[in-house]
XYZ file of C-alpha atoms in Angstrom:
574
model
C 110.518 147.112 110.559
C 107.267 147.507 108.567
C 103.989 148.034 110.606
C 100.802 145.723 109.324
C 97.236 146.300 109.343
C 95.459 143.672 111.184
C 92.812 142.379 107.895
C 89.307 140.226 109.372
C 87.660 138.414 106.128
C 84.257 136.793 106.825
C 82.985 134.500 103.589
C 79.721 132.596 103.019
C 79.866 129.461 101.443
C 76.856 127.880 99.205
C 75.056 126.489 102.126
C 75.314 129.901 104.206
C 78.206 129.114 106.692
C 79.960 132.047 107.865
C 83.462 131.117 106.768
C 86.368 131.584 109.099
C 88.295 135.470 109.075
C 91.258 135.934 107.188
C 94.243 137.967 109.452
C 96.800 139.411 106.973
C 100.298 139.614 108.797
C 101.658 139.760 112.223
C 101.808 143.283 113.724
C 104.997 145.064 114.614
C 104.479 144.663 118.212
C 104.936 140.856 117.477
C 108.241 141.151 115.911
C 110.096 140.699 119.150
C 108.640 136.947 118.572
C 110.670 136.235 115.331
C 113.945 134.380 116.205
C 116.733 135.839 113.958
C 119.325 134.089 112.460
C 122.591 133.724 115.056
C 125.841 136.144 114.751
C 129.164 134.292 113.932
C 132.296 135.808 115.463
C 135.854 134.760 113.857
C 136.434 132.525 116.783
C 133.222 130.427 116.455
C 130.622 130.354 113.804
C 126.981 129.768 115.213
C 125.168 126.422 114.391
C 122.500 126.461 111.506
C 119.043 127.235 112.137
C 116.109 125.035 110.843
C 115.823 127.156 107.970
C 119.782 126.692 107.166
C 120.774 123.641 104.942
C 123.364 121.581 107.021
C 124.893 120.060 104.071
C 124.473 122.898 101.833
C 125.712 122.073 98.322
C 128.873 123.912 97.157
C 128.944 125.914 95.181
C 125.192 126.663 94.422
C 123.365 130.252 94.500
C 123.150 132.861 97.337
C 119.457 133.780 99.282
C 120.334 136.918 100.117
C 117.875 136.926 102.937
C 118.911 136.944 106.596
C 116.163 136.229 109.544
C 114.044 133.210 110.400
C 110.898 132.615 108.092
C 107.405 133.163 110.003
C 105.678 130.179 111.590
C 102.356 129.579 113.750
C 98.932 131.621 113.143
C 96.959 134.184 113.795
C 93.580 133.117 115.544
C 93.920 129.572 114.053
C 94.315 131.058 110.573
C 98.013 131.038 108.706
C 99.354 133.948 106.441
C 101.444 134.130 103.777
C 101.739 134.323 99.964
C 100.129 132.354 97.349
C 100.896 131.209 93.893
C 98.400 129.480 92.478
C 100.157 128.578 88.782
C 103.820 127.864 88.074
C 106.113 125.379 86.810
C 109.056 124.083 88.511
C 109.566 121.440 85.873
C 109.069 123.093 82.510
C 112.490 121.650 81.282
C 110.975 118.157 81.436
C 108.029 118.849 79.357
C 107.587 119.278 75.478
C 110.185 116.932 74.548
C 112.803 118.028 76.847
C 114.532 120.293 74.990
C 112.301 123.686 74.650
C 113.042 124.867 78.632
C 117.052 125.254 78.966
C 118.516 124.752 82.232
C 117.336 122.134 85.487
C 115.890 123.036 88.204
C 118.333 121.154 90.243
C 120.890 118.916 89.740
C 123.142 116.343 91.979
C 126.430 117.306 90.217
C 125.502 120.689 91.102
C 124.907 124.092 90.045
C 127.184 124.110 86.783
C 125.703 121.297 85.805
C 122.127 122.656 86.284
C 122.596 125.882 84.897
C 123.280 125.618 81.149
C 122.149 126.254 77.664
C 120.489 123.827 75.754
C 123.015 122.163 73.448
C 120.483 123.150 70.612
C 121.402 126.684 70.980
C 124.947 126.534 71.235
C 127.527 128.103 70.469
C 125.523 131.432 69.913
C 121.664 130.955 69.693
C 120.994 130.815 66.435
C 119.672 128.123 66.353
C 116.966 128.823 69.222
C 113.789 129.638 66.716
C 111.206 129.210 69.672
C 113.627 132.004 71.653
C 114.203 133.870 68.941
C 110.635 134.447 67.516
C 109.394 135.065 71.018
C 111.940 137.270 73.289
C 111.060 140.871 71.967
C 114.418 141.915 72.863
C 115.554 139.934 69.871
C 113.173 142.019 67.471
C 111.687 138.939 65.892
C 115.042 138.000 64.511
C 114.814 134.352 63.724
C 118.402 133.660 63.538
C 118.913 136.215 65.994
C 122.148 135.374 68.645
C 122.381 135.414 72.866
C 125.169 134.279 75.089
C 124.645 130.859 75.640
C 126.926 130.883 79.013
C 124.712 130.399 82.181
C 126.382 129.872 85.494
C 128.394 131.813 86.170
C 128.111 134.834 84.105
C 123.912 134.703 83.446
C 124.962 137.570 80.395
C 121.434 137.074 78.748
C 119.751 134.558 80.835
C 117.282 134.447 82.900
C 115.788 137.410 82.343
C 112.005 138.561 82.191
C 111.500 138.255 78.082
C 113.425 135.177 77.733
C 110.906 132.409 77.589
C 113.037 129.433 76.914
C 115.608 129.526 79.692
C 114.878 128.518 83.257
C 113.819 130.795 85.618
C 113.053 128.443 88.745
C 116.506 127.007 89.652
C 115.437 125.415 93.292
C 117.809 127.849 95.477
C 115.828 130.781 93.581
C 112.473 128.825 94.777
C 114.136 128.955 98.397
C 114.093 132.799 98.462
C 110.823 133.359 97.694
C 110.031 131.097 100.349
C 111.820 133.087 102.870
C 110.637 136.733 101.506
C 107.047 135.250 102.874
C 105.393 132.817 100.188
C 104.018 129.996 101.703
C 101.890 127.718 98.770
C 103.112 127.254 95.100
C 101.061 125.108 93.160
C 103.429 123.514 90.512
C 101.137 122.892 87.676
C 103.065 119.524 85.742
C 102.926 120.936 81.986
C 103.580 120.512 78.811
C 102.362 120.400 75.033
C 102.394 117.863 72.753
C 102.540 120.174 69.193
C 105.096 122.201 70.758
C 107.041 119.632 71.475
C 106.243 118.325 67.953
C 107.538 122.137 65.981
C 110.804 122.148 68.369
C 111.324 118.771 67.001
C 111.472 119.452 63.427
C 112.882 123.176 63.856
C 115.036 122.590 66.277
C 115.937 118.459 66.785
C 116.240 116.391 68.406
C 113.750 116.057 70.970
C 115.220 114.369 74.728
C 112.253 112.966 75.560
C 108.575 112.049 74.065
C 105.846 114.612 73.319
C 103.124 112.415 74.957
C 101.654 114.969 77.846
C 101.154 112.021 80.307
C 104.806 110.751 79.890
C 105.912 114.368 80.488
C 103.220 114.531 83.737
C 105.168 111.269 85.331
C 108.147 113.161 84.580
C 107.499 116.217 86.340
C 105.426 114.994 89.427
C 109.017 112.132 90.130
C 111.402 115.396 89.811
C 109.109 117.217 92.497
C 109.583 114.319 94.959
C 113.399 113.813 93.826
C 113.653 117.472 94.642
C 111.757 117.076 98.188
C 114.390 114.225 98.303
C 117.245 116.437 97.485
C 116.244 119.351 99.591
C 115.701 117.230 103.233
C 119.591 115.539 102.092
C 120.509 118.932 102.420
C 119.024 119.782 106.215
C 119.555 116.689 107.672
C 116.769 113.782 106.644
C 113.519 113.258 105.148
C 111.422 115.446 106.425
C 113.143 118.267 107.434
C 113.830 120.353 104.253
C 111.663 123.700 103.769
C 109.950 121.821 100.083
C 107.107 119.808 101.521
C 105.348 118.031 98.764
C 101.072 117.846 100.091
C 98.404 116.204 98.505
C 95.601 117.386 101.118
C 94.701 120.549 102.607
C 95.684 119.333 106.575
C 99.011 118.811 104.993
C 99.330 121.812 103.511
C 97.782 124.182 106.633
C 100.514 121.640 109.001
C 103.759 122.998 106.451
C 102.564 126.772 106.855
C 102.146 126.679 110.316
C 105.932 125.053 110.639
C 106.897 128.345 108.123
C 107.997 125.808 105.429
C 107.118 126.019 101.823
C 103.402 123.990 100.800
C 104.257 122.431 97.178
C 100.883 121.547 95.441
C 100.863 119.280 92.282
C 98.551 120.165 89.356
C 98.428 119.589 85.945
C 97.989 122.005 82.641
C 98.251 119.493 79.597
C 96.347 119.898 76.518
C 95.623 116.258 75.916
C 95.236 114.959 79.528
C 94.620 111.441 79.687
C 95.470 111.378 76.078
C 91.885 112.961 75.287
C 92.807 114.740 72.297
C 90.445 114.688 69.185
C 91.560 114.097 65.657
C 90.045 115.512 62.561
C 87.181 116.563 65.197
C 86.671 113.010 66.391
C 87.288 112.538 70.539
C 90.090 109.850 70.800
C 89.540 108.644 74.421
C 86.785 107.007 76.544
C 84.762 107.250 79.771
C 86.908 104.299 81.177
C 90.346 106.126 80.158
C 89.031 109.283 81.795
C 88.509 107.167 85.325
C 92.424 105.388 84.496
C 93.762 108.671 83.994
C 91.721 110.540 86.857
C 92.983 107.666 89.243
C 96.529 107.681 88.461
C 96.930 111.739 88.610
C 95.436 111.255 92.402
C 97.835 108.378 93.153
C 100.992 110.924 91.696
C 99.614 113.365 94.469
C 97.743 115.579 91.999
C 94.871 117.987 93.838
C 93.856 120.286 90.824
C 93.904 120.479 86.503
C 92.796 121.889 83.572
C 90.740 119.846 81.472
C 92.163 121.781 78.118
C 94.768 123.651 77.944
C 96.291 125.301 74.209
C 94.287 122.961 71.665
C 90.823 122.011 71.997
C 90.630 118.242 72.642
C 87.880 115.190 73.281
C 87.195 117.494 76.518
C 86.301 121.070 75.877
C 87.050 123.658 73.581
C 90.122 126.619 74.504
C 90.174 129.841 75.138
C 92.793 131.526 72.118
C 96.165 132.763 72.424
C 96.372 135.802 70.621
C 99.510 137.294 68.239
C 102.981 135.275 67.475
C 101.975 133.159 70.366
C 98.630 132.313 69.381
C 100.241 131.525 65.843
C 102.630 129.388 66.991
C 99.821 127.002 69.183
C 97.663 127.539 66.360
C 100.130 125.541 64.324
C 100.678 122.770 66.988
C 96.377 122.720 67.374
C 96.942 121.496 63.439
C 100.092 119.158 63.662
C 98.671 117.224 66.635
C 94.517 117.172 66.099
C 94.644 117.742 62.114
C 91.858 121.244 62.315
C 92.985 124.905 63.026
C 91.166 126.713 65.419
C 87.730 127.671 64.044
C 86.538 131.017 65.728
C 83.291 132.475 64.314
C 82.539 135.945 64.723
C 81.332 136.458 68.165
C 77.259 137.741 68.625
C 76.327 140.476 70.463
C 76.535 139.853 74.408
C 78.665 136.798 73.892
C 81.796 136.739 76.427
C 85.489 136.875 73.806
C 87.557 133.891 73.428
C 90.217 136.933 72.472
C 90.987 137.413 68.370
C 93.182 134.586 66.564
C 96.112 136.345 64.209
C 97.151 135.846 60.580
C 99.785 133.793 58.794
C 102.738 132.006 60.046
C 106.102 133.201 60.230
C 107.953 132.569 57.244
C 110.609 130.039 59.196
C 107.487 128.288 60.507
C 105.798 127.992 56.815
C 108.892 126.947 55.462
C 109.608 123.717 58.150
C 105.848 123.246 57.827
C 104.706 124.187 53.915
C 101.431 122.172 54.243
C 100.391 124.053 57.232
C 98.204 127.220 55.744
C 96.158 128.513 57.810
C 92.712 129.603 57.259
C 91.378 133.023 56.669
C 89.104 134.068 59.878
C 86.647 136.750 60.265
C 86.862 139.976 61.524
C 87.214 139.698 65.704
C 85.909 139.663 68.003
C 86.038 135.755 68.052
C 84.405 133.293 70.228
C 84.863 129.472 69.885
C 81.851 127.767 69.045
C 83.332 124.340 71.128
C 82.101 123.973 74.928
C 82.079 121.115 77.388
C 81.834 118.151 75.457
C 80.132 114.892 77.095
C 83.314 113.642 77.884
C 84.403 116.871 78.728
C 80.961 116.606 81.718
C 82.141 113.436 82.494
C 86.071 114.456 83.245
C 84.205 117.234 85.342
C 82.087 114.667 87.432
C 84.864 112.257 87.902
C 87.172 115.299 89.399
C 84.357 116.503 91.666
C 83.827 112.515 92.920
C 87.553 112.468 93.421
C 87.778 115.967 95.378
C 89.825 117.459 92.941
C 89.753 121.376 91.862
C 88.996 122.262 88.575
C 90.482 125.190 86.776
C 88.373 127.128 84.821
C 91.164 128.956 83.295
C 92.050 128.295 79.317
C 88.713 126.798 78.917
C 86.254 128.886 75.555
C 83.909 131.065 77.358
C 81.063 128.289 76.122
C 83.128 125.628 78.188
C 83.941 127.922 81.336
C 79.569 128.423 81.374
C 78.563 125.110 81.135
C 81.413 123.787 84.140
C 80.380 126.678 86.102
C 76.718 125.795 86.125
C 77.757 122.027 87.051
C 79.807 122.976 89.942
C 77.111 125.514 90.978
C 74.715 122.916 90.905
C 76.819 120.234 92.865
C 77.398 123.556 94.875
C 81.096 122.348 94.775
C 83.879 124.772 95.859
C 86.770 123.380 94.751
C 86.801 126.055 91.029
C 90.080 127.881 90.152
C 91.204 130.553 88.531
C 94.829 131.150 88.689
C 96.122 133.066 86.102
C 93.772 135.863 84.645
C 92.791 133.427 81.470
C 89.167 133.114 82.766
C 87.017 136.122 81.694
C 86.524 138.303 84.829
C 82.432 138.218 84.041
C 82.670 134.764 85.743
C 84.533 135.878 88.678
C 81.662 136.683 90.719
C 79.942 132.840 89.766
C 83.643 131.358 91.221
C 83.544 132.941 94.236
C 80.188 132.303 94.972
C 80.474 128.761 94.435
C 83.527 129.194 97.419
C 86.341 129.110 94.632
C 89.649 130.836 94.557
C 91.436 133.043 92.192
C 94.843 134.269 91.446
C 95.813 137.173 89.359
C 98.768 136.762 86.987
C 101.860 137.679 87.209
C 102.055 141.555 85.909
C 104.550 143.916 85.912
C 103.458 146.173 88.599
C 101.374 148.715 87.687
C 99.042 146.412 86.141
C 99.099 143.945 88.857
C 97.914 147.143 91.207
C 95.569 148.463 88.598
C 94.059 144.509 88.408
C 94.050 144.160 92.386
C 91.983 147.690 92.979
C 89.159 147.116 89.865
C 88.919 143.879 91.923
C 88.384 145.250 95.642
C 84.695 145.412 95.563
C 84.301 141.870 94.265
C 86.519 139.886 96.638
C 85.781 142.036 99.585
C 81.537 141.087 98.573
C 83.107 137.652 99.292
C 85.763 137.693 101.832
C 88.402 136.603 100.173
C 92.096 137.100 99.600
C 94.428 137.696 96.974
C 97.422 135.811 94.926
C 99.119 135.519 91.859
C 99.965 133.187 89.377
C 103.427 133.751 88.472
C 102.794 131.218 85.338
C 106.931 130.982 85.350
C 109.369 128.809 82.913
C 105.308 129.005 81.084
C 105.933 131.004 77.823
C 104.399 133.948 79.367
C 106.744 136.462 80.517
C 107.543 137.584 84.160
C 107.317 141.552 85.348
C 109.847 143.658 83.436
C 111.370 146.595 86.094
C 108.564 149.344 86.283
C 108.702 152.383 83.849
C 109.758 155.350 85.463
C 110.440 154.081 88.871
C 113.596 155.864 89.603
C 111.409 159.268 89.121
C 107.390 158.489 90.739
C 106.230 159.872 93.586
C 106.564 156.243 95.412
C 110.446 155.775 94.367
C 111.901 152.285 93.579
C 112.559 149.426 95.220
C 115.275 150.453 97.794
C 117.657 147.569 98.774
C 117.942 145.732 101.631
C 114.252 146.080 102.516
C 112.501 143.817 105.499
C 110.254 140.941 104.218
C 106.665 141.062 104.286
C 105.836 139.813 107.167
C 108.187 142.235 109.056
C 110.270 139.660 110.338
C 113.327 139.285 107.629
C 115.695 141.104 105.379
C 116.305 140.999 101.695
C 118.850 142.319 99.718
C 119.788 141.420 96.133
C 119.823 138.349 94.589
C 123.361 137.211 93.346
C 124.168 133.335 91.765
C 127.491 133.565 90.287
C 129.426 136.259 89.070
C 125.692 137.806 88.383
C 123.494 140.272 90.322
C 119.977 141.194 90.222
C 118.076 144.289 91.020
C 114.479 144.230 90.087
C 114.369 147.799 89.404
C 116.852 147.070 86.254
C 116.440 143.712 85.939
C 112.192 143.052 86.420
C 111.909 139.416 87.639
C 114.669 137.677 85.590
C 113.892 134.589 88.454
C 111.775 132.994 90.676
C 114.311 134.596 93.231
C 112.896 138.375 92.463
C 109.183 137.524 93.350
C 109.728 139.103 96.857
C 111.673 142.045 95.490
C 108.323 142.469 92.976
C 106.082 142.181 95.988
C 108.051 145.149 97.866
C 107.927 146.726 94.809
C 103.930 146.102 94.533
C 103.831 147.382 98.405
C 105.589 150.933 97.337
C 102.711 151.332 94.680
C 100.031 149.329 95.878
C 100.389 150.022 99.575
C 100.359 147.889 102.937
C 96.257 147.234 101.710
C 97.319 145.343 99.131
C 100.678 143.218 100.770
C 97.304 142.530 103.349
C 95.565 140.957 100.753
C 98.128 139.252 99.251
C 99.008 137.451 102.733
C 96.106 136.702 103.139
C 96.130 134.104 100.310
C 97.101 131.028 101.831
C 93.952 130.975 104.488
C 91.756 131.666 101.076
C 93.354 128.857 98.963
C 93.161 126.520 102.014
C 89.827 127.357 102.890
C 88.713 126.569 98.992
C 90.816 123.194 98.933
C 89.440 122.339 102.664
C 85.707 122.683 101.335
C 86.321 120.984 97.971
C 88.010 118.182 100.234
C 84.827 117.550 102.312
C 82.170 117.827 99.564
């Protein structure tokens, strides 16, 4: 069993308050407190524990993990892992058809586990895969095994960005290898939806962002629903849907899993602009504002991939940034416009060239403009509307992510929420520009790193240190999964480095569980071969951070939750 430093965090709010320490992990002298899972003998099998379904349903995917999650805390502060930015319900948004594969279904695992019909028989047909999985080379009408359960040939896998990666029994092992918060951010994008619809139709659903919200934030309850079926009645299953921080510090204490709604739209509210011109009001901002907080929603992004009536983005660079490019024209009528950035000026990173052919051939009225030289900044901040959005989140107690805003934006909401000295800011996955960093954590905010494999996650987490230890805080990612950004790939030259790779079964992080691989189906995963194919890997990556990184840095990482909390608790009583 792995020993644990013992990790005290003080942190000073705006007004000077000494904020409450941060403990890390149990110690190995308080493993003999963990209650492992029962032995069955052939005569009689023992009874399920609380972290056992009771009705599991059959067939469905393995956990792999045997030993009882931790509970309780550590001088009245809870532990555990943090990720601040994924999405559980990508397969709902853009139009239904972009995301392959449910996160659960009733009729079960077969059922839930598929290819979109749009790709079938042999992928050819899957442009938006096809242009963005580098394993495919950038062949358009390049082919994959469509076959999910039970083989999983091709998918998921870490480059595959259209094929579901968060399958809820893949969710339930990263609960038990330690997480304790996910903050499912309800997504989706209206001129995505709008290019899969002509290149690859037809759409399931509409590519209104507030439909797809509804959408997203009823599965997450269905699935809450589903999961408690499964261990007995409501209440009792390890997803726990919370719309307040009490909530949230109550499920971590009972070692369940802390689901937090937000939401990462690009026309939120329907505020998008057209030809420039905002197409929403002040009174549509409060409807919109009011009806996120009655779904249960705690934190969003004002703009997301296009800039809208709100603020202006932050770019996507390369094939990517081409591609949103594109929808930024279908769905407001302008390209981006970057203009050269001054001297001193903080990046909004460097726009890319023409479209792909395939794209200029669905879409020959769509030419895009020739930019200057990088590097570019976006001359589009905080609008008024964009202020007002801000105002009416803060009145509500919501947190604001600063993330995908243009450095102009991420400035101006900074010095509002400075001056409100408001704690509830975000940053959860590496898209805000680190200069700000220090301004969020002043202000009491929270940040989350993103996803990297993990030499670049470590790399990220020590150029950090000095900054979050100024503040007292502790560390997370944002896995951004099933979000078009890629998940860890295995690290380079594991087999052969000084620290070795990951070595399976290992014990979980808190000391108190064991892990081996992952297997759904006739498919198993090893995250020195595989990377992160699924949600399922996470712990596997954070061993595999611990063997580069060290204990320091599984410290800081359980020490998340208390930090979140803590930022959602202040933001709460402003």
């Amino acid at each position: 069993m792995t020993s644990s430093r013992l990790v005290l965090r003080t942190r000073t709010s705006p007004r000077g308050r000494l904020r409450r320490s941060l403990y890390a992990v149990l110690s190995a002298g308080l493993a003999g407190l963990v209650v492992l899972t029962g032995t069955s003998t052939a005569a009689t099998a023992a009874p399920p524990t609380w972290f056992e379904p009771t009705k599991p349903q059959t067939p469905d995917s393995e956990v792999n993990v045997t030993g009882a999650p931790f509970t309780g805390t550590r001088g009245g502060e809870v532990r555990g892992l943090v990720d601040g930015h994924t999405h559980m319900f990508s397969d709902e948004g853009f139009g239904g058809n972009v995301v392959c594969g449910k996160t659960f279904s009733v009729h079960g695992i077969a059922d839930a586990l598929q290819d979109c019909n749009t790709h079938k028989p042999n992928g050819n047909a899957a442009l938006i895969e096809n242009l963005t999985n580098p394993r495919l080379g950038g062949n358009p009408f390049a082919s994959h095994d469509t076959v999910g359960w039970p083989t999983f040939r091709f998918w998921p896998a870490y480059d595959s960005f259209t094929h579901q990666q968060m399958y809820y029994k893949w969710v339930e092992r990263a609960w038990r290898g330690g997480q304790r918060i996910m903050v499912n951010d309800l997504v989706s994008n209206s001129g995505l939806c709008t290019i899969n619809g002509v290149v690859n139709p037809p759409n399931r659903t509409s590519c209104d962002d507030m439909d797809a919200v509804r959408r997203e934030a009823q599965k997450t309850r269905e699935l809450e629903a589903f999961v408690d079926q499964q261990y007995g009645g409501k209440g009792k299953g390890w997803f726990r849907v919370v719309t307040n921080p009490q909530e949230a510090r109550d499920v971590v204490k009972q070692g369940k899993l802390a689901v937090v709604l937000g939401v990462e739209v690009s026309e939120p509210f329907g505020c998008k602009q057209t030809l420039t011109f905002p197409r929403c009001s002040r009174s549509q901002i409060d409807r919109g504002l009011d009806e996120l907080k009655a779904l249960g929603v705690s934190s969003m992004f004002l703009c997301h991939k296009f800039d809208n009536a709100l603020c202006g983005v932050r770019y996507d660079e390369g094939t990517t940034g081409t591609i949103v490019n594109l929808g930024q024209f279908l769905t407001t009528g302008t390209w981006w416009n970057p203009r050269r950035c001054q001297p001193g000026e903080v990046p909004d990173h460097t726009v890319s060239g023409a479209l792909p052919k395939e794209l200029a051939i669905a879409f020959p009225l769509a030419i895009l403009p020739a930019y200057p030289d990088g590097p570019h900044c976006n001359p589009r901040g905080l609008s008024s509307l964009g202020e007002y959005a801000l105002r009416g989140m803060i009145e509500r107690n919501m947190m604001v992510e600063i993330d995908h805003m243009s450095a102009k934006a991420a400035d101006r909401a900074l010095d509002i929420l400075e001056a409100e000295q408001y704690a509830g800011a975000l940053s959860s996955h590496s898209w805000m520009d680190d200069s700000y960093m220090d301004r969020l954590y002043a202000v009491g905010g929270f940040a989350t790193q993103y996803g990297h494999g993990t030499t670049q996650f470590v790399d990220d987490w020590q150029s950090s240190n000095a900054l979050r230890n100024k503040h007292g805080v502790g560390y997370g990612y944002g896995m951004d999964m099933n979000g078009f950004g890629g998940t860890p790939a295995p690290r380079t030259g594991a087999a052969t480095s000084p620290q070795g790779p990951v070595v399976y079964p290992f014990t979980s992080v808190d000391g108190g569980s064991t892990l081996d691989r992952q297997k759904t189906g006739e498919r198993t995963w090893d995250v020195n071969v595989d990377g992160v194919a699924h949600y399922g890997q996470v712990p596997d990556w954070v061993e595999d951070l611990r063997l580069v990184g060290g204990q320091a840095l599984v410290d800081d990482l359980m020490a998340g939750a208390e930090s979140y909390l803590q930022t959602w608790e202040a933001t709460a009583a402003h």
